[in-house]
Coordinates of C-alpha atoms and ligand atoms in Angstrom, one line a residue:
X1149 CA -29.4 2.7 20.1
X1150 CA -29.6 0.0 17.5
X1151 CA -33.2 -1.1 17.2
X1152 CA -33.3 -3.7 14.5
X1153 CA -31.6 -5.3 11.4
X1154 CA -33.5 -4.7 8.2
X1155 CA -33.1 -6.7 4.9
X1156 CA -31.8 -4.4 2.2
X1157 CA -33.8 -6.4 -0.3
X1158 CA -37.2 -7.3 1.2
X1159 CA -37.1 -4.8 4.2
X1160 CA -38.0 -7.6 6.7
X1161 CA -37.0 -6.8 10.3
X1162 CA -34.7 -9.1 12.2
X1163 CA -33.6 -9.0 15.9
X1164 CA -30.2 -7.8 16.9
X1165 CA -29.7 -10.0 20.0
X1166 CA -28.3 -13.1 18.1
X1167 CA -25.7 -13.9 15.5
X1168 CA -27.1 -13.3 12.0
X1169 CA -26.0 -13.7 8.5
X1170 CA -28.4 -13.1 5.5
X1171 CA -32.1 -12.7 5.5
X1172 CA -34.2 -15.7 4.5
X1173 CA -34.6 -14.1 1.0
X1174 CA -30.8 -14.0 0.6
X1175 CA -30.6 -10.2 1.1
X1176 CA -27.9 -8.5 3.3
X1177 CA -29.1 -7.1 6.6
X1178 CA -28.4 -3.5 7.6
X1179 CA -28.5 -2.1 11.1
X1180 CA -31.1 0.5 11.9
X1181 CA -31.1 3.0 14.8
X1182 CA -33.7 5.2 16.4
X1183 CA -32.3 8.3 14.6
X1184 CA -35.3 10.5 15.5
X1185 CA -34.7 10.0 19.2
X1186 CA -31.0 10.4 18.7
X1187 CA -31.5 13.7 16.9
X1188 CA -33.0 15.0 20.1
X1189 CA -30.1 14.0 22.4
X1190 CA -26.9 13.9 20.3
X1191 CA -25.0 16.9 19.0
X1192 CA -21.8 17.3 17.0
X1193 CA -20.4 19.2 19.9
X1194 CA -20.5 16.0 22.0
X1195 CA -17.8 14.6 19.8
X1196 CA -15.2 17.2 20.7
X1197 CA -14.0 15.5 23.9
X1198 CA -13.9 12.0 22.4
X1199 CA -10.9 10.0 21.2
X1200 CA -10.1 10.1 17.4
X1201 CA -11.1 6.5 16.7
X1202 CA -14.3 5.2 15.1
X1203 CA -16.0 4.5 18.4
X1204 CA -16.5 8.3 18.8
X1205 CA -19.7 7.6 16.8
X1206 CA -20.8 4.9 19.2
X1207 CA -24.4 6.1 19.2
X1208 CA -24.7 4.8 15.7
X1209 CA -22.7 1.6 16.2
X1210 CA -23.8 -1.7 17.7
X1211 CA -22.4 -1.2 21.2
X1212 CA -24.4 -0.8 24.4
X1213 CA -23.9 2.3 26.5
X1214 CA -22.0 0.4 29.3
X1215 CA -20.0 -1.8 26.9
X1216 CA -16.3 -1.5 26.3
X1217 CA -15.7 -1.6 22.5
X1218 CA -13.0 -3.9 20.9
X1219 CA -10.4 -1.4 19.6
X1220 CA -6.9 -1.3 18.3
X1221 CA -7.2 2.4 17.5
X1222 CA -9.0 2.0 14.1
X1223 CA -10.4 5.1 12.4
X1224 CA -9.6 8.7 12.9
X1225 CA -7.4 8.8 9.9
X1226 CA -6.2 12.0 8.3
X1227 CA -7.9 13.8 5.4
X1228 CA -4.8 15.3 3.6
X1229 CA -4.8 17.9 0.9
X1230 CA -3.0 16.5 -2.2
X1231 CA 0.3 18.3 -2.6
X1232 CA 1.1 17.3 -6.2
X1233 CA -1.3 14.8 -7.8
X1234 CA -4.2 17.2 -7.7
X1235 CA -2.4 20.4 -8.7
X1236 CA -0.7 18.6 -11.6
X1237 CA -4.2 17.9 -13.0
X1238 CA -5.5 21.4 -12.2
X1239 CA -7.6 20.0 -9.3
X1240 CA -6.9 22.3 -6.4
X1241 CA -9.2 20.7 -3.8
X1242 CA -8.1 17.1 -4.1
X1243 CA -8.2 15.4 -0.7
X1244 CA -6.7 12.0 0.3
X1245 CA -8.4 10.0 3.1
X1246 CA -5.3 8.1 4.3
X1247 CA -6.6 4.7 5.5
X1248 CA -3.2 3.1 5.4
X1249 CA -2.8 4.3 9.0
X1250 CA -5.3 1.9 10.4
X1251 CA -4.3 -1.1 12.4
X1252 CA -3.2 -3.8 10.0
X1253 CA -2.6 -1.1 7.3
X1254 CA -6.0 -1.0 5.7
X1255 CA -9.6 0.2 6.2
X1256 CA -10.7 -3.4 6.6
X1257 CA -9.8 -2.8 10.2
X1258 CA -12.8 -0.6 10.6
X1259 CA -15.3 -3.2 9.5
X1260 CA -13.7 -6.1 11.4
X1261 CA -13.3 -4.2 14.6
X1262 CA -17.1 -3.7 14.7
X1263 CA -18.0 -7.1 13.4
X1264 CA -15.7 -9.0 15.7
X1265 CA -16.7 -6.8 18.7
X1266 CA -20.3 -7.7 18.0
X1267 CA -19.7 -11.4 17.2
X1268 CA -17.8 -11.8 20.5
X1269 CA -20.6 -10.1 22.4
X1270 CA -23.2 -12.4 20.8
X1271 CA -21.2 -15.6 21.7
X1272 CA -19.3 -16.5 18.5
X1273 CA -16.6 -19.1 19.3
X1274 CA -14.6 -18.9 16.1
X1275 CA -14.3 -16.2 13.4
X1276 CA -14.3 -17.5 9.8
X1277 CA -14.1 -15.6 6.6
X1278 CA -12.9 -15.6 2.9
X1279 CA -10.6 -12.8 2.0
X1280 CA -8.6 -11.5 -0.9
X1281 CA -6.0 -10.4 1.6
X1282 CA -6.6 -7.4 3.9
X1283 CA -9.9 -8.5 5.4
X1284 CA -8.2 -11.7 6.6
X1285 CA -5.3 -10.0 8.3
X1286 CA -7.6 -7.5 9.9
X1287 CA -10.0 -10.2 11.1
X1288 CA -7.0 -12.2 12.5
X1289 CA -5.8 -9.1 14.4
X1290 CA -9.1 -8.4 16.0
X1291 CA -9.8 -12.0 16.7
X1292 CA -6.4 -12.1 18.5
X1293 CA -7.4 -9.0 20.5
X1294 CA -10.7 -10.5 21.4
X1295 CA -9.1 -13.9 22.3
X1296 CA -11.1 -15.8 19.6
X1297 CA -9.7 -18.3 17.2
X1298 CA -9.8 -17.3 13.5
X1299 CA -9.7 -19.2 10.2
X1300 CA -9.2 -17.4 6.9
X1301 CA -9.7 -18.9 3.4
X1302 CA -7.9 -17.1 0.6
X1303 CA -7.4 -17.6 -3.1
X1304 CA -4.0 -19.1 -4.0
X1305 CA -2.8 -15.8 -5.6
X1306 CA -3.1 -13.8 -2.4
X1307 CA 0.0 -11.6 -1.7
X1308 CA 2.5 -13.5 0.5
X1309 CA 3.2 -10.7 2.9
X1310 CA -0.6 -10.6 3.8
X1311 CA -0.7 -14.3 4.3
X1312 CA 2.3 -14.2 6.6
X1313 CA 0.8 -11.2 8.5
X1314 CA -2.5 -13.2 9.0
X1315 CA -0.6 -16.2 10.3
X1316 CA 1.5 -14.0 12.6
X1317 CA -1.8 -13.0 14.4
X1318 CA -2.4 -16.7 15.1
X1319 CA -5.0 -17.3 12.5
X1320 CA -5.1 -20.4 10.3
X1321 CA -4.9 -19.8 6.5
X1322 CA -6.3 -22.2 4.0
X1323 CA -5.8 -21.7 0.2
X1324 CA -8.3 -22.5 -2.5
X1325 CA -7.9 -22.4 -6.3
X1326 CA -9.9 -19.7 -7.9
X1327 CA -11.2 -16.4 -6.5
X1328 CA -12.6 -15.0 -3.3
X1329 CA -16.0 -16.3 -4.5
X1330 CA -14.6 -19.9 -4.3
X1331 CA -13.1 -19.0 -0.9
X1332 CA -16.6 -17.9 0.2
X1333 CA -18.1 -21.2 -0.8
X1334 CA -15.5 -23.0 1.2
X1335 CA -16.2 -20.8 4.3
X1336 CA -19.9 -21.5 4.0
X1337 CA -19.2 -25.3 4.0
X1338 CA -16.9 -24.9 7.1
X1339 CA -19.6 -22.9 8.9
X1340 CA -22.3 -25.3 8.0
X1341 CA -20.2 -28.1 9.6
X1342 CA -20.2 -26.0 12.8
X1343 CA -16.8 -24.5 12.1
X1344 CA -17.6 -21.0 13.4
X1345 CA -19.3 -17.6 12.5
X1346 CA -19.0 -16.4 8.9
X1347 CA -18.0 -12.7 8.8
X1348 CA -18.0 -12.4 5.0
X1349 CA -18.7 -8.8 4.0
X1350 CA -22.4 -8.0 3.8
X1351 CA -23.2 -11.6 4.8
X1352 CA -22.7 -10.3 8.3
X1353 CA -24.4 -7.0 9.3
X1354 CA -21.7 -5.0 11.1
X1355 CA -18.7 -4.8 8.8
X1356 CA -20.6 -2.2 6.9
X1357 CA -21.3 -0.3 10.1
X1358 CA -17.5 -0.1 10.8
X1359 CA -16.8 1.1 7.3
X1360 CA -19.6 3.7 7.4
X1361 CA -17.6 5.6 10.0
X1362 CA -15.4 6.9 7.0
X1363 CA -18.5 8.9 6.0
X1364 CA -19.0 10.3 9.5
X1365 CA -15.3 11.3 9.6
X1366 CA -15.4 12.9 6.2
X1367 CA -18.4 15.0 7.1
X1368 CA -16.9 15.9 10.5
X1369 CA -13.5 16.9 9.0
X1370 CA -15.3 19.1 6.4
X1371 CA -17.3 20.9 9.1
X1372 CA -20.5 18.9 8.4
X1373 CA -20.4 19.4 4.7
X1374 CA -19.8 16.8 2.0
X1375 CA -17.4 16.9 -0.9
X1376 CA -18.5 17.1 -4.5
X1377 CA -17.2 13.7 -5.4
X1378 CA -15.8 10.6 -3.8
X1379 CA -13.6 8.2 -5.7
X1380 CA -13.6 4.7 -4.2
X1381 CA -11.7 1.6 -5.2
X1382 CA -14.5 -0.9 -5.3
X1383 CA -14.3 -4.7 -4.6
X1384 CA -17.3 -5.8 -2.6
X1385 CA -18.4 -2.2 -2.3
X1386 CA -18.9 -2.3 1.5
X1387 CA -17.2 1.0 2.0
X1388 CA -19.3 2.7 -0.7
X1389 CA -22.5 1.3 0.8
X1390 CA -21.4 2.2 4.3
X1391 CA -20.4 5.8 3.4
X1392 CA -23.7 6.4 1.7
X1393 CA -25.5 4.9 4.7
X1394 CA -23.6 7.3 6.9
X1395 CA -24.8 10.3 4.8
X1396 CA -28.4 9.1 5.1
X1397 CA -28.1 8.8 8.9
X1398 CA -26.4 12.2 9.2
X1399 CA -29.2 13.8 7.3
X1400 CA -31.8 12.0 9.6
X1401 CA -29.8 13.4 12.6
X1402 CA -30.0 16.9 11.1
X1403 CA -26.2 17.2 11.0
X1404 CA -26.0 17.6 7.2
X1405 CA -28.5 18.6 4.5
X1406 CA -29.8 16.8 1.4
X1407 CA -26.6 17.4 -0.7
X1408 CA -24.7 14.3 -1.7
X1409 CA -21.4 13.8 -3.5
X1410 CA -21.1 12.0 -6.8
X1411 CA -20.1 8.5 -5.9
X1412 CA -17.5 7.0 -8.3
X1413 CA -16.5 3.3 -8.2
X1414 CA -13.1 2.4 -9.7
X1415 CA -12.2 -1.2 -10.6
X1416 CA -9.5 -3.0 -12.5
X1417 CA -10.0 -3.8 -16.2
X1418 CA -9.4 -7.5 -15.4
X1419 CA -12.2 -7.6 -12.8
X1420 CA -14.8 -4.9 -13.4
X1421 CA -18.3 -6.4 -12.8
X1422 CA -19.8 -3.1 -11.5
X1423 CA -18.4 -1.1 -14.4
X1424 CA -19.9 -3.5 -17.0
X1425 CA -23.3 -3.5 -15.2
X1426 CA -23.3 0.3 -14.8
X1427 CA -22.5 0.8 -18.5
X1428 CA -25.1 -1.8 -19.6
X1429 CA -27.8 -0.2 -17.4
X1430 CA -28.3 -3.4 -15.4
X1431 CA -29.6 -3.6 -11.8
X1432 CA -27.3 -6.5 -10.8
X1433 CA -23.8 -7.4 -12.0
X1434 CA -22.8 -10.5 -14.0
X1435 CA -20.0 -12.5 -12.2
X1436 CA -16.6 -12.3 -13.8
X1437 CA -15.4 -15.8 -14.8
X1438 CA -11.7 -15.3 -14.6
X1439 CA -10.9 -12.2 -12.5
X1440 CA -7.4 -10.9 -12.9
X1441 CA -5.6 -8.0 -11.3
X1442 CA -2.6 -7.4 -9.1
X1443 CA -4.9 -5.2 -6.9
X1444 CA -6.1 -8.1 -4.8
X1445 CA -8.7 -6.0 -2.9
X1446 CA -10.4 -5.4 -6.2
X1447 CA -10.3 -9.1 -7.3
X1448 CA -14.0 -9.6 -6.4
X1449 CA -15.8 -11.3 -9.3
X1450 CA -19.3 -10.8 -7.8
X1451 CA -20.5 -8.6 -5.0
X1452 CA -23.6 -9.6 -2.9
X1453 CA -24.4 -5.8 -2.6
X1454 CA -24.1 -5.1 -6.3
X1455 CA -27.7 -3.8 -6.5
X1456 CA -27.0 -1.4 -3.7
X1457 CA -23.7 -0.2 -5.2
X1458 CA -25.3 0.4 -8.7
X1459 CA -28.2 2.3 -7.0
X1460 CA -25.9 4.6 -5.2
X1461 CA -23.7 5.3 -8.2
X1462 CA -26.7 6.2 -10.3
X1463 CA -28.6 8.0 -7.6
X1464 CA -25.7 10.2 -6.8
X1465 CA -24.9 11.1 -10.5
X1466 CA -21.6 9.2 -10.2
X1467 CA -20.2 6.6 -12.4
X1468 CA -18.0 3.4 -12.6
X1469 CA -14.7 3.3 -14.3
X1470 CA -12.0 0.7 -14.9
X1471 CA -8.2 1.2 -15.1
X1472 CA -5.5 -1.2 -16.3
X1473 CA -3.0 -2.9 -13.9
X1474 CA -0.2 -0.8 -15.4
X1475 CA -2.2 2.4 -14.7
X1476 CA -3.0 1.5 -11.1
X1477 CA 0.5 0.5 -10.2
X1478 CA 1.7 3.7 -11.7
X1479 CA -1.0 5.5 -9.6
X1480 CA 0.3 3.9 -6.4
X1481 CA 3.9 4.9 -7.3
X1482 CA 2.8 8.5 -7.8
X1483 CA 1.2 8.5 -4.4
X1484 CA 4.5 7.5 -2.9
X1485 CA 6.7 9.9 -4.9
X1486 CA 4.4 12.9 -5.1
X1487 CA 2.5 12.7 -1.8
X1488 CA 4.7 10.7 0.5
X1489 CA 2.1 8.0 1.0
X1490 CA 3.0 4.3 0.3
X1491 CA -0.3 2.8 -0.7
X1492 CA -1.4 -0.4 -2.3
X1493 CA -2.5 -0.8 -5.9
X1494 CA -6.2 -0.4 -5.0
X1495 CA -5.5 3.2 -4.0
X1496 CA -3.4 3.6 -7.1
X1497 CA -6.5 2.8 -9.1
X1498 CA -8.4 5.9 -7.9
X1499 CA -5.4 8.1 -8.7
X1500 CA -5.2 6.5 -12.2
X1501 CA -9.0 7.2 -12.8
X1502 CA -8.7 11.0 -12.3
X1503 CA -7.7 12.1 -15.8
X1504 CA -10.5 10.2 -17.4
X1505 CA -13.1 11.5 -14.8
X1506 CA -11.9 15.1 -15.7
X1507 CA -12.1 14.5 -19.4
X1508 CA -15.6 13.0 -19.2
X1509 CA -16.7 15.9 -17.1
X1510 CA -17.8 13.7 -14.2
X1511 CA -15.4 15.7 -12.0
X1512 CA -14.7 19.5 -12.5
X1513 CA -11.4 21.2 -11.8
X1514 CA -12.9 23.3 -9.0
X1515 CA -14.7 20.4 -7.3
X1516 CA -13.8 19.2 -3.9
X1517 CA -12.8 15.5 -4.6
X1518 CA -11.9 12.9 -2.0
X1519 CA -9.8 9.8 -2.9
X1520 CA -9.9 6.8 -0.6
X1521 CA -6.4 5.6 -0.1
X1522 CA -7.5 2.2 1.3
X1523 CA -4.5 0.1 2.1
X1524 CA -0.7 0.1 2.7
X1525 CA 1.9 -0.5 0.0
X1526 CA 4.2 -2.5 2.2
X1527 CA 2.0 -5.5 1.5
X1528 CA 2.6 -5.4 -2.2
X1529 CA 6.3 -5.8 -3.2
X1530 CA 5.4 -4.8 -6.8
X1531 CA 4.7 -1.2 -5.7
X1532 CA 8.2 -0.9 -4.4
X1533 CA 9.8 -2.1 -7.7
X1534 CA 10.7 0.7 -10.1
X1535 CA 7.9 1.0 -12.6
Ligands
PLP2670 C1 -11.1 -4.7 0.4 C2 -10.3 -3.6 -0.2 C3 -10.9 -2.7 -1.2 C4 -12.3 -2.8 -1.6 O1 -13.2 -2.4 -0.6 P1 -14.7 -2.7 -0.7 O2 -15.3 -1.8 0.4 O3 -14.9 -4.2 -0.3 O4 -15.2 -2.4 -2.0 C5 -10.1 -1.7 -1.6 N1 -8.8 -1.5 -1.2 C6 -8.2 -2.3 -0.3 C7 -6.8 -2.1 0.1 C8 -8.9 -3.4 0.2 O5 -8.3 -4.2 1.1

């Protein structure tokens, strides 16, 4: 029931029946659905008999009624009560959304399942993208499943296990000096030469649709209520934007009310453009010249959706906070030792942010708080070395 694509900046409408990147104004395109009509026909009870993957919310995804979605079983991840990390801080309702269980070991699978499903349906012949790591391997896996060739451009510091994983799915991997921003420029050159369809996050409309399903799952798992706070390791911010979009859609469907959690973005000290912009009261973020962090998913020096992220953080009463690499590695080791979840350094960052969030009163001890555990630790040998 997708009706149009709408520019997040100038609100211009675009058709959904062709491959699309940005609006002519440079803004990202967001999918819009006929939610008023859906509210009349779709009920939470309809979900009960459906499989636990993200396509259970297919009414609000870009898939036709008679179309078979491209799936490797993404989504439907558990929301686990924290056993020790929360209680040790006096937080007795800390919940962990364990995204490590997705195909390819990260929540990037959600966005790329939907984007590559849609790109294939609209006739893309090759998938091309820049990646700091996990997006590339997820794209490679879904391209393999769809029978499409895939090219990934990564910064030279990308973790070796992720590069090997991406190649194992049959994708070609090209290295560039610099950051994911430089990789993005290389991808745009390749695509301009006719090299394929660019699925860079938010330069393509449907990765955010895949990631928004985390918001639907949260609400469903909490009995169509929302937590008090969501703590999210933020790179390009696609998940944050997606989850917020899910809440707006759920309200329009009448499945939740007007309440919203505080949305909290966590970044690494060596690459914290959103934190700087938040603190300075800016509407857009200044790019970071020399981004440095071991958390490759957070090594994003400038995000095309920065204005959306900042709006959401402020509108929700949330904040943005940075932690050091030492702290985020320690956070990931705690998730392994104290919760039994081997996660990457990005998830370690949200654990590391908790004491500060409590001290600053952004999060209260009796709040229901959700941490996004976004990617698997097996991809980062540093997590498995004693800290
Ligand atoms: C990409 C990535 C992030 C950042 O996600 P965004 O939605 O782009 O902000 C966080 N953690 C991991 C493991 C990632 O791969």
